[in-house]
Coordinates of C-alpha atoms in Angstrom, one line a residue:
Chain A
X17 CA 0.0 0.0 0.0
X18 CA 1.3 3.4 -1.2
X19 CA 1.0 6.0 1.6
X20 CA -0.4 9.3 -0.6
X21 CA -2.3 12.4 1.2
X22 CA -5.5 10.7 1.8
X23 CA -4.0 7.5 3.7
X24 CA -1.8 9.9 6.0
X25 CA -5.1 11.9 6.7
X26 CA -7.0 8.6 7.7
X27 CA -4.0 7.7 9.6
X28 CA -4.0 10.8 11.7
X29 CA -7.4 10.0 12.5
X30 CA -7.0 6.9 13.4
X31 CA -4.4 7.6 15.9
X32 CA -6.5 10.7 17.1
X33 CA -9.3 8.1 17.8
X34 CA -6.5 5.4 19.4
X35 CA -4.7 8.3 21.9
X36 CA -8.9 9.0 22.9
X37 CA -9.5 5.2 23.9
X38 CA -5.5 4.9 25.4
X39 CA -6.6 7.8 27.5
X40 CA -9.6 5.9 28.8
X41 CA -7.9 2.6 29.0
X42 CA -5.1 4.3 31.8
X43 CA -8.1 6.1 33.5
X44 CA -9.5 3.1 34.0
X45 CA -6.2 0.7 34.3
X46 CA -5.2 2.9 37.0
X47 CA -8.5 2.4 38.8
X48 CA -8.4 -1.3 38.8
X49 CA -5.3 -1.4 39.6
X50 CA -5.4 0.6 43.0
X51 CA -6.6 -2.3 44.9
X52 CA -6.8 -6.0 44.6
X53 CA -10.0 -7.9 43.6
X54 CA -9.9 -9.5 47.0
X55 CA -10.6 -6.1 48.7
X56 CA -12.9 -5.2 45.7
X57 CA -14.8 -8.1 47.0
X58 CA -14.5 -7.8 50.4
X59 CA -16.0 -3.6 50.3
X60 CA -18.9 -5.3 47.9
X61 CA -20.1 -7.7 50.4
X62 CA -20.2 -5.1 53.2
X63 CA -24.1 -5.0 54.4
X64 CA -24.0 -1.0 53.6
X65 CA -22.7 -1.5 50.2
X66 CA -25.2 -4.6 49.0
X67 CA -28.0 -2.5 50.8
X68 CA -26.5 0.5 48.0
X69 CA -26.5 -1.7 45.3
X70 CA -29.8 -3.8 46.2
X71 CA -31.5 -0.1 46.2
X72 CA -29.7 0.7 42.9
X73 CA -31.5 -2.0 40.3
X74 CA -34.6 -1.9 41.6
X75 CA -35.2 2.2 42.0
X76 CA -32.8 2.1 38.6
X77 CA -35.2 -0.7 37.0
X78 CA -38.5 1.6 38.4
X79 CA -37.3 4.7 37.0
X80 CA -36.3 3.1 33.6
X81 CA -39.4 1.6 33.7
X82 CA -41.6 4.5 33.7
X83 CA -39.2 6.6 31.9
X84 CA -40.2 4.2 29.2
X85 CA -43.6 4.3 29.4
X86 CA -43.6 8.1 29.0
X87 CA -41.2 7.6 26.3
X88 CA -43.3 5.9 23.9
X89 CA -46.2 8.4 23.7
X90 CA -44.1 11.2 23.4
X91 CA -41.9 9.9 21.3
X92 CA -44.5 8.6 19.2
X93 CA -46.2 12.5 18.8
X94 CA -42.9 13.7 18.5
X95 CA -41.9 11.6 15.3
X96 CA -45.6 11.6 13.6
X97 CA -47.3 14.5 14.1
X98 CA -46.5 18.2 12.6
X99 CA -48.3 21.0 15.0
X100 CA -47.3 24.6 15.7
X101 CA -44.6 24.9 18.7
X102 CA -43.1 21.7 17.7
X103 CA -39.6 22.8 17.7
X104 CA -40.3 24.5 21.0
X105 CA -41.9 21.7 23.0
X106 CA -39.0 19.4 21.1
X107 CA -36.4 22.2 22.7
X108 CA -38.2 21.9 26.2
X109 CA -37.9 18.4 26.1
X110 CA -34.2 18.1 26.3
X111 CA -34.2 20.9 29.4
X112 CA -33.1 17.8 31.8
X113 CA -30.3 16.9 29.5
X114 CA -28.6 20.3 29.7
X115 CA -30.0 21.6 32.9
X116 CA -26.8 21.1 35.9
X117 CA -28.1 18.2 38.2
X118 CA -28.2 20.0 41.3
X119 CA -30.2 22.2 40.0
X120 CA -32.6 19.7 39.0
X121 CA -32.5 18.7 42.5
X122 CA -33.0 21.6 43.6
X123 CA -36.2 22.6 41.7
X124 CA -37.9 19.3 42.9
X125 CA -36.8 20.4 46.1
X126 CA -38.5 24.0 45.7
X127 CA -41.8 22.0 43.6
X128 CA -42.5 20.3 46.6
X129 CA -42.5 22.9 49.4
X130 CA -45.3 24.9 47.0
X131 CA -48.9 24.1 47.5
X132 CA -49.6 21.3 44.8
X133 CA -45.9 20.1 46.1
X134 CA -47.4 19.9 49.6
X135 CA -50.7 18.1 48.6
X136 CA -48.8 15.8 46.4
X137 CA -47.0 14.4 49.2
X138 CA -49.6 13.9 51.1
X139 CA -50.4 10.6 49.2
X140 CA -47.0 9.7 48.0
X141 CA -44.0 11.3 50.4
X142 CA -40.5 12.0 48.5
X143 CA -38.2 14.4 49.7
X144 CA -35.8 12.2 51.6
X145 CA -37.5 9.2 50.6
X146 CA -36.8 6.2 48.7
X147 CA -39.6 7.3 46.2
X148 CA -37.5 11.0 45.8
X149 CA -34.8 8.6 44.6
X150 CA -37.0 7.1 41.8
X151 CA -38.4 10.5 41.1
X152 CA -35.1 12.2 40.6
X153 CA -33.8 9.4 38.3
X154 CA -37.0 9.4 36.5
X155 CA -36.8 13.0 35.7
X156 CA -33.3 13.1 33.7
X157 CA -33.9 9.7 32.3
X158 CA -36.8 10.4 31.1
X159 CA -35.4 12.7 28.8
X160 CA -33.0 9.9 27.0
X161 CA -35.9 7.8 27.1
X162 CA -37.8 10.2 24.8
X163 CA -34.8 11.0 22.7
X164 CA -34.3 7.6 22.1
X165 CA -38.2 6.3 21.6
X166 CA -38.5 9.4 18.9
X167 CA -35.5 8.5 16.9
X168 CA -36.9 5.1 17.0
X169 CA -40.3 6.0 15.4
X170 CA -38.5 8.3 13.2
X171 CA -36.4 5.7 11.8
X172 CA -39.7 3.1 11.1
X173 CA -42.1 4.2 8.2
X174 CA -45.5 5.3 8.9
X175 CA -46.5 3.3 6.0
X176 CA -47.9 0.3 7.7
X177 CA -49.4 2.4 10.5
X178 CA -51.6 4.4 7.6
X179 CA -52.5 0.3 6.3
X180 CA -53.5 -0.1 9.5
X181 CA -55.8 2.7 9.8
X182 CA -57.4 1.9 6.4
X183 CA -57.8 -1.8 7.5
X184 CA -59.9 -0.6 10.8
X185 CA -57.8 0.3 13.3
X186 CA -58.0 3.7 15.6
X187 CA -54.9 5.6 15.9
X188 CA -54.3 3.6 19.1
X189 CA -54.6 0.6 18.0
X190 CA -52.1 1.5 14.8
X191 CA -49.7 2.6 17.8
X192 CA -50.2 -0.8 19.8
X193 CA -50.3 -3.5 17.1
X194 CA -47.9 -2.1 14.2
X195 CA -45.5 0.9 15.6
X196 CA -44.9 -0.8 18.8
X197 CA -43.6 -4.5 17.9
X198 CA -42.0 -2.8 14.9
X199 CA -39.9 -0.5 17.9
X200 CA -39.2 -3.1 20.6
X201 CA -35.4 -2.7 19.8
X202 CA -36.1 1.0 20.1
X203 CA -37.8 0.4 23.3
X204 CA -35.6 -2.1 24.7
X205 CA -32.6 0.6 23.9
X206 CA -34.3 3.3 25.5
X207 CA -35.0 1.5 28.3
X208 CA -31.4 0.9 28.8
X209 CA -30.2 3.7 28.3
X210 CA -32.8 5.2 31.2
X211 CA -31.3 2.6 33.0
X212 CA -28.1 3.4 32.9
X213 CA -28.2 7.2 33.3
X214 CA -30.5 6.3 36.4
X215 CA -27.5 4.3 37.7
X216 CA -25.3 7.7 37.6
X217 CA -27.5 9.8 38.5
X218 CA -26.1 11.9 41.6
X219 CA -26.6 15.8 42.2
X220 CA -30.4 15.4 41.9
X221 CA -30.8 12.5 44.4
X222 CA -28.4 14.3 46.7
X223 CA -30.2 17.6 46.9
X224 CA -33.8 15.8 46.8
X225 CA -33.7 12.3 48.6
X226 CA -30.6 12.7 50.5
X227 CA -27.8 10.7 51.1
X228 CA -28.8 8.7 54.6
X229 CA -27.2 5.1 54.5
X230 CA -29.5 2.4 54.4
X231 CA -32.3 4.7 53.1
X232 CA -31.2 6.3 50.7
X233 CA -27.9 5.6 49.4
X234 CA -27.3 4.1 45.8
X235 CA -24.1 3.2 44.2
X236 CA -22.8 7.0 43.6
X237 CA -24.2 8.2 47.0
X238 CA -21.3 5.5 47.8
X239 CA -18.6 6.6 46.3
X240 CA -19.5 9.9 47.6
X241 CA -19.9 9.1 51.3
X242 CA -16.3 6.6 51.4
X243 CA -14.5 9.3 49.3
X244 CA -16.0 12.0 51.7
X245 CA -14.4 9.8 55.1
X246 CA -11.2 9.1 53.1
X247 CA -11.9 5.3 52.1
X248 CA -11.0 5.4 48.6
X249 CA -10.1 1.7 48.9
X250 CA -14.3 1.1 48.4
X251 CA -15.0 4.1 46.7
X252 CA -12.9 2.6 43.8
X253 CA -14.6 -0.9 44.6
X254 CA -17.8 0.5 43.6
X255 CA -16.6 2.7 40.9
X256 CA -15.3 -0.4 39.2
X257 CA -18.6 -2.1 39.9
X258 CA -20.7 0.8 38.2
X259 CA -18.4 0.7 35.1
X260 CA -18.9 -3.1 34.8
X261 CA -23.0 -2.5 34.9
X262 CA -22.2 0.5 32.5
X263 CA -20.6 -1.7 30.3
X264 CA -23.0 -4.6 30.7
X265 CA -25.5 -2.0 29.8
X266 CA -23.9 -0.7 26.4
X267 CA -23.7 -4.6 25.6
X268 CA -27.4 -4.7 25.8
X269 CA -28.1 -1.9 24.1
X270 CA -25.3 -2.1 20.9
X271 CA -27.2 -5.8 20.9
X272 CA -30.2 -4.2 20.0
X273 CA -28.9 -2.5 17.0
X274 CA -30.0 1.0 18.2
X275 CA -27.4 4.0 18.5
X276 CA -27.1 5.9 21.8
Chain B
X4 CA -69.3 5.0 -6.9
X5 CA -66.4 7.2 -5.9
X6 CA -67.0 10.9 -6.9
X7 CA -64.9 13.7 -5.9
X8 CA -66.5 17.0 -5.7
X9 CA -63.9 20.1 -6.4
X10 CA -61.2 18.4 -4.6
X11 CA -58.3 21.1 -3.4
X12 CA -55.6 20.3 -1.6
X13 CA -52.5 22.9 -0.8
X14 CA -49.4 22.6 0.8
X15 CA -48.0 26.4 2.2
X16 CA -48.5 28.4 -1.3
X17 CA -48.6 25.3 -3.5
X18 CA -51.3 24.1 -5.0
X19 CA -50.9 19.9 -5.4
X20 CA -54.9 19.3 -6.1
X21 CA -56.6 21.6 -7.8
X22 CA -60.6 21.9 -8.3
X23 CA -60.7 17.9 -9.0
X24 CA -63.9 16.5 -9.9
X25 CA -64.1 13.2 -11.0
X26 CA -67.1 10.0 -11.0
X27 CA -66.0 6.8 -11.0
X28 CA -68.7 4.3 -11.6
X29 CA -68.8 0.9 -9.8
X30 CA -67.0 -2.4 -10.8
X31 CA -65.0 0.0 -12.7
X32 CA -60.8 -0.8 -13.0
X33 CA -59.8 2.8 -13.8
X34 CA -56.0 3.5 -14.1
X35 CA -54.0 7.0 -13.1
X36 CA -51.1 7.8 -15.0
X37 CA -48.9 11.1 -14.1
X38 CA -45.7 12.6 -14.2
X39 CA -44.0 12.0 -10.5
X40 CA -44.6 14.5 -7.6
X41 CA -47.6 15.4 -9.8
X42 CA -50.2 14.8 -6.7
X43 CA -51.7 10.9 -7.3
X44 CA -50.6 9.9 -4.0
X45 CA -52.1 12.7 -2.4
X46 CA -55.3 11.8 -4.0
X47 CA -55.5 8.6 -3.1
X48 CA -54.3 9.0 0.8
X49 CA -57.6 11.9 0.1
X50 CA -59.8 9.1 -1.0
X51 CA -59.0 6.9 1.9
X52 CA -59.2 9.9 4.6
X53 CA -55.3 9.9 5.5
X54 CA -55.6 13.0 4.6
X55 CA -57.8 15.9 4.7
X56 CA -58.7 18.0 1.1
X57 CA -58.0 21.7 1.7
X58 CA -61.6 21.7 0.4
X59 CA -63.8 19.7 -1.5
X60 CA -65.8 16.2 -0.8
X61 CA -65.3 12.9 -0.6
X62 CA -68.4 11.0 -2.3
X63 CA -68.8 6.7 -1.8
X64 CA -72.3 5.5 -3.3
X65 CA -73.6 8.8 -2.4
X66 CA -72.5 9.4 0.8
X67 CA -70.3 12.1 2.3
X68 CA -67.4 10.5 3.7
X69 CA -65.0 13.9 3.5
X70 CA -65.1 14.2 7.5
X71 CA -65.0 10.1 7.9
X72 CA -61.9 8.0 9.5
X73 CA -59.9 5.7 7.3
X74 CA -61.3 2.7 8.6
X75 CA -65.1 4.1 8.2
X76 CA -65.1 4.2 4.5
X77 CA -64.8 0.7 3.9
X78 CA -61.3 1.5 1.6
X79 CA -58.3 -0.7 0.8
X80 CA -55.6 0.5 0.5
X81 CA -51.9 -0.7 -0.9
X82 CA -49.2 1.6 -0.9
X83 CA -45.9 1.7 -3.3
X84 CA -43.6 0.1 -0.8
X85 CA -46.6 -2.6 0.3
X86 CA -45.7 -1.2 3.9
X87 CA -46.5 -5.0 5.2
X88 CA -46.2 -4.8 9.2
X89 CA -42.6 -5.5 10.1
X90 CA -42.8 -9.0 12.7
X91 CA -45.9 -10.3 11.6
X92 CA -46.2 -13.5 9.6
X93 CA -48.2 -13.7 6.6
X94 CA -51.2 -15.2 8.4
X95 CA -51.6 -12.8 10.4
X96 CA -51.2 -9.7 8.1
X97 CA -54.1 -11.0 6.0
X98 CA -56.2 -12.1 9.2
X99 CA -54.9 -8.5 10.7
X100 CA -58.5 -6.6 9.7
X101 CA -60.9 -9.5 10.5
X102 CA -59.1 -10.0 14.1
X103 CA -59.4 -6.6 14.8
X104 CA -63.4 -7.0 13.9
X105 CA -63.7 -9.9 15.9
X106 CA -64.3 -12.5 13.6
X107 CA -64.6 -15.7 15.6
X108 CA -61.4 -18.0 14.7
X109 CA -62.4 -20.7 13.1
X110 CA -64.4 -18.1 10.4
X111 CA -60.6 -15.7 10.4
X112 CA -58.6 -19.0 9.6
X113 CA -61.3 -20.1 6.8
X114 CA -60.8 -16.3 5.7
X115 CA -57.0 -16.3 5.5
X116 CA -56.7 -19.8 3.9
X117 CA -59.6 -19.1 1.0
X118 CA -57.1 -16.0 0.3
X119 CA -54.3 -17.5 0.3
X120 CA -55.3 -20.3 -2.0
X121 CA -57.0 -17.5 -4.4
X122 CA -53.3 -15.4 -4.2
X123 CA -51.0 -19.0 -4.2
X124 CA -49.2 -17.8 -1.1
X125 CA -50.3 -21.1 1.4
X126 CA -46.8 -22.2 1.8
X127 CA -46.1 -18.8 2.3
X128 CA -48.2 -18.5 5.8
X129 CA -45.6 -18.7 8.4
X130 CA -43.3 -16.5 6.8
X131 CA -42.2 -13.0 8.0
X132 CA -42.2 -9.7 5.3
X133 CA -38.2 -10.3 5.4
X134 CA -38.4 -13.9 3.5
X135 CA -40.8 -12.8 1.0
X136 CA -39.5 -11.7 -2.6
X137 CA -41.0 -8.8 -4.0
X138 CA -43.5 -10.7 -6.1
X139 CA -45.0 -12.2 -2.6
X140 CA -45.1 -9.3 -0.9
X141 CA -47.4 -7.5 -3.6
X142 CA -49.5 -10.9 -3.2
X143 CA -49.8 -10.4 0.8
X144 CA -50.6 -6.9 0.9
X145 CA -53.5 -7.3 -1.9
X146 CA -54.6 -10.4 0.2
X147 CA -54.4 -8.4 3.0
X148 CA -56.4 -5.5 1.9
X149 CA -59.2 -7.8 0.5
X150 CA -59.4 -9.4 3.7
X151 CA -61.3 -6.7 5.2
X152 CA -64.0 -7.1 2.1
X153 CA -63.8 -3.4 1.0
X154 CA -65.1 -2.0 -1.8
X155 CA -63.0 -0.1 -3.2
X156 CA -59.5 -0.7 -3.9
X157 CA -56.4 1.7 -4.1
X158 CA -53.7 0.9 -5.7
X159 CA -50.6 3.1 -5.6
X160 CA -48.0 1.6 -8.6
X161 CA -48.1 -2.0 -7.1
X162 CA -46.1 -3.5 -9.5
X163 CA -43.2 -1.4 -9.9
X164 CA -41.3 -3.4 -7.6
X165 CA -41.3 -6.6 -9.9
X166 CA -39.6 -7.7 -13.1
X167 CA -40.9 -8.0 -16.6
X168 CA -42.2 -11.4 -16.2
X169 CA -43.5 -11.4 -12.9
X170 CA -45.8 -8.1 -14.0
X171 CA -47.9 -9.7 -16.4
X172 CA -48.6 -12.4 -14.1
X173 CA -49.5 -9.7 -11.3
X174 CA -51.8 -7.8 -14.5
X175 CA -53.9 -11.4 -15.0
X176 CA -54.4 -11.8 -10.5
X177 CA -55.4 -7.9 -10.5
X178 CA -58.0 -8.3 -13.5
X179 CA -59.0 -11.6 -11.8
X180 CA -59.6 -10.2 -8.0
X181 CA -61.3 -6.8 -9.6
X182 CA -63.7 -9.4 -11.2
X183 CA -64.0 -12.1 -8.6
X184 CA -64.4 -9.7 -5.6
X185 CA -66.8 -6.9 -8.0
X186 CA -64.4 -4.0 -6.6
X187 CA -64.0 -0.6 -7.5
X188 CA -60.2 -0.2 -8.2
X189 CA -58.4 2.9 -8.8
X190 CA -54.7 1.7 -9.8
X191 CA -52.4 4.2 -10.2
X192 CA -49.1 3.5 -12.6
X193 CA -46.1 5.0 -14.7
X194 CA -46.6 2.2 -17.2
X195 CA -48.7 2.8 -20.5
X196 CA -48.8 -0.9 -21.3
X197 CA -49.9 -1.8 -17.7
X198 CA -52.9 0.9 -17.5
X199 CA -53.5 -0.4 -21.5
X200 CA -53.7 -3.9 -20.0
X201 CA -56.1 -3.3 -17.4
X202 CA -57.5 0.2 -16.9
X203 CA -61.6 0.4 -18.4
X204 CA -61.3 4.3 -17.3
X205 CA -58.1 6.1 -18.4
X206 CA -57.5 9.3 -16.0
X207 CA -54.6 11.7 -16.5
X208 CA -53.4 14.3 -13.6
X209 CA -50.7 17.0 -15.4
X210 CA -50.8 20.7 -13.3
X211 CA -52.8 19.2 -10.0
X212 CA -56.3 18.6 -12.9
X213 CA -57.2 15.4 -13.4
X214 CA -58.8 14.4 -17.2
X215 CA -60.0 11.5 -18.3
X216 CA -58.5 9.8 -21.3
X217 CA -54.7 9.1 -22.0

């Protein structure tokens, strides 16, 4: 192979991309190798940390979980229908993605000391409760969901959908037998990637639900708390942990055939 | 009958449609020719109500069906691309319309088979969209239409998707199921020889009119 212009510029690239991923590789070399699994293992069984991770999946699987069910309608309007604001309510919807997460925390804070706040928790308490947790995970996840859901139903063709409605179905039931089996990769995606975003998440659910161990502590309320007392020993234990359900989760979702 | 009463339809300052009025009698096979972007898709997502004219009406046997749904005017409906439904086998995208009308099993399988038999596609019934050739696919989505027994038929250029050999084979099924099932078809095309083949009305759309004749 002759080396002209073009195969020095691809070349350049390429080792732009490899010094990127080297980068990352050390960052992450450097973490796993600060300790030995043996500790890793010994910080993971700790009661305090299993409680942390226990808490993690499930208010990480209930957030994803209804991130994804708001997800699929408004994806769905988002990608089908034209209407005046469009571009405005589209704008709004990615206000969680660039908004700073404490200050997402702190506006549920503020929501719930107003009036409707107040009556809210009257039937459902969260502000320094387990349910805040889900809340605040919800509320940025929620907006990946969406992103994700409407590049899904922007990708499929309304085609069949309009079939559908000629062959007697309502606009529901187009949604529910045609555009939604057609986007289970799309929704499988999205709800990994709500997932995983809940399983970050940290400024919001330390503002709003607090960071009381045993309550409400997950995974980065963890690293947190032992970097905060000086144990980095199982703050990197957990760290480590986090990346490995990270990249669990980008497994999962690259399977799917969707792009994050 | 399908009439169209002073059909208009306008995008921003564009006019796609404009004042189209047209009858087309019953058990009539008429064919649409046009130059491309000209508006016959338009027209016929009009006729079927998945979209709205900017003004004129919508006329089946008489009645106004401008402000209907799609699946109130008794309209099938097969688009360029066949848009069959991605994950479902053949069954069940020709029993998809009697399912959803409750037809009692043992009358939906009865339905899909005599359709399938009629369109040669029963070793084709567990299949998924992806293992169908083109030529199968236009099959499935006609079945599937007829399945919900409407009467009248859209066509929007079926067979441009298959070869030379396989279109003359698709003409004979269309004249056949126009016949056998007494439908009103409206068949839109690119081809002379196709529309030549199988049209008994001849429309023309050039500049948003539509004429009759070649």
């Amino acid at each position: 192979m002759t080396f002209n212009r073009s195969n020095l510029c691809w070349l350049a690239l390429g080792l732009i991309t490899a010094s990127y991923l080297l980068f990352w590789a050390f960052l992450l070399g450097a973490t796993a190798t600060y300790s030995t699994p043996d500790s890793w293992l010994k910080v993971l069984m700790s009661p305090e940390i299993r409680h942390a991770t226990w808490l993690s999946l499930v208010t990480c699987s209930l957030a994803a979980g209804f991130a994804l069910l708001l997800a699929v309608p408004v994806g769905y309007l988002m990608s089908r229908r034209e209407f005046r604001g469009k571009s405005w309510l589209d704008a709004a919807l990615d206000i969680p993605i660039i908004l700073p997460p404490l200050v997402v925390g702190l506006c549920l804070l503020i929501f719930f000391q107003t009036k409707i706040g107040k009556v809210i928790e009257m039937a459902i308490p969260f502000t320094y409760q387990l349910s805040g947790v889900v809340l605040a995970q919800f509320v940025v996840a929620a907006a990946f969901a969406i992103r994700t859901m409407r590049g899904t139903f922007q990708h499929l063709s309304a085609r069949p959908e309009d079939v559908a409605l000629t062959l007697g179905c309502t606009r529901f039931q187009a949604l529910w037998h045609v555009a939604l089996p057609a986007a289970r990769r799309g929704m499988v995606a999205a709800f990994c990637i709500a997932w995983a975003r809940s399983l970050g998440e940290f400024g919001p659910i330390l503002v709003f639900a607090g960071a009381t161990r045993m309550k409400t502590e997950v995974l980065p309320t963890t690293v947190w708390l032992e970097l905060s007392v000086g144990n980095l020993e199982a703050a990197v234990a957990v760290s480590l942990f986090m990346v490995a359900l990270a990249v669990l989760v980008l497994v999962a979702v690259r399977a799917t055939g969707e792009k994050v | 009958m399908i009439q169209l009463d002073h059909i208009t339809w306008k995008t921003g300052d564009r006019v796609i449609l404009a004042d189209v009025t047209i009858a087309i009698p019953s058990n009539t096979y008429a064919v649409l020719m046009g130059s491309t972007g000209c508006g016959k898709t338009t027209l016929l997502e009009i006729l079927c109500g998945l979209r709205s004219p900017t003004s004129g009406r919508v006329l089946l046997d008489n009645v106004d069906v401008t402000d209907l749904e799609p699946r109130e005017r008794g309209i099938g409906y097969v688009p360029q691309d066949l848009a069959l439904f991605p994950g479902l086998r053949v069954r069940e995208q020709i029993g998809f319309a009697p399912k959803l009308r409750g037809v009692p099993p043992e009358e939906l399988n009865l339905r899909v088979n005599r359709l399938a038999e009629q369109f040669g596609i029963v070793p084709l019934l567990d299949r998924l969209p992806d293992m169908l050739s083109g030529g199968e696919k236009q099959r499935v989505a006609l079945a599937r239409a007829l399945a919900a027994q409407p009467k009248l038929l859209l066509l929007d250029e079926p067979l441009s998707a298959l070869d030379e050999s396989m279109r003359a084979e698709a003409v004979t099924l269309l004249q056949r199921v126009q016949s056998e099932h007494s439908l009103t078809v409206l068949h839109v095309t690119h081809s002379s020889s196709e529309a030549a083949a199988l049209g008994h009305l001849h429309l023309r759309m050039a500049g948003g009119r539509l004429e009759v004749g070649w």
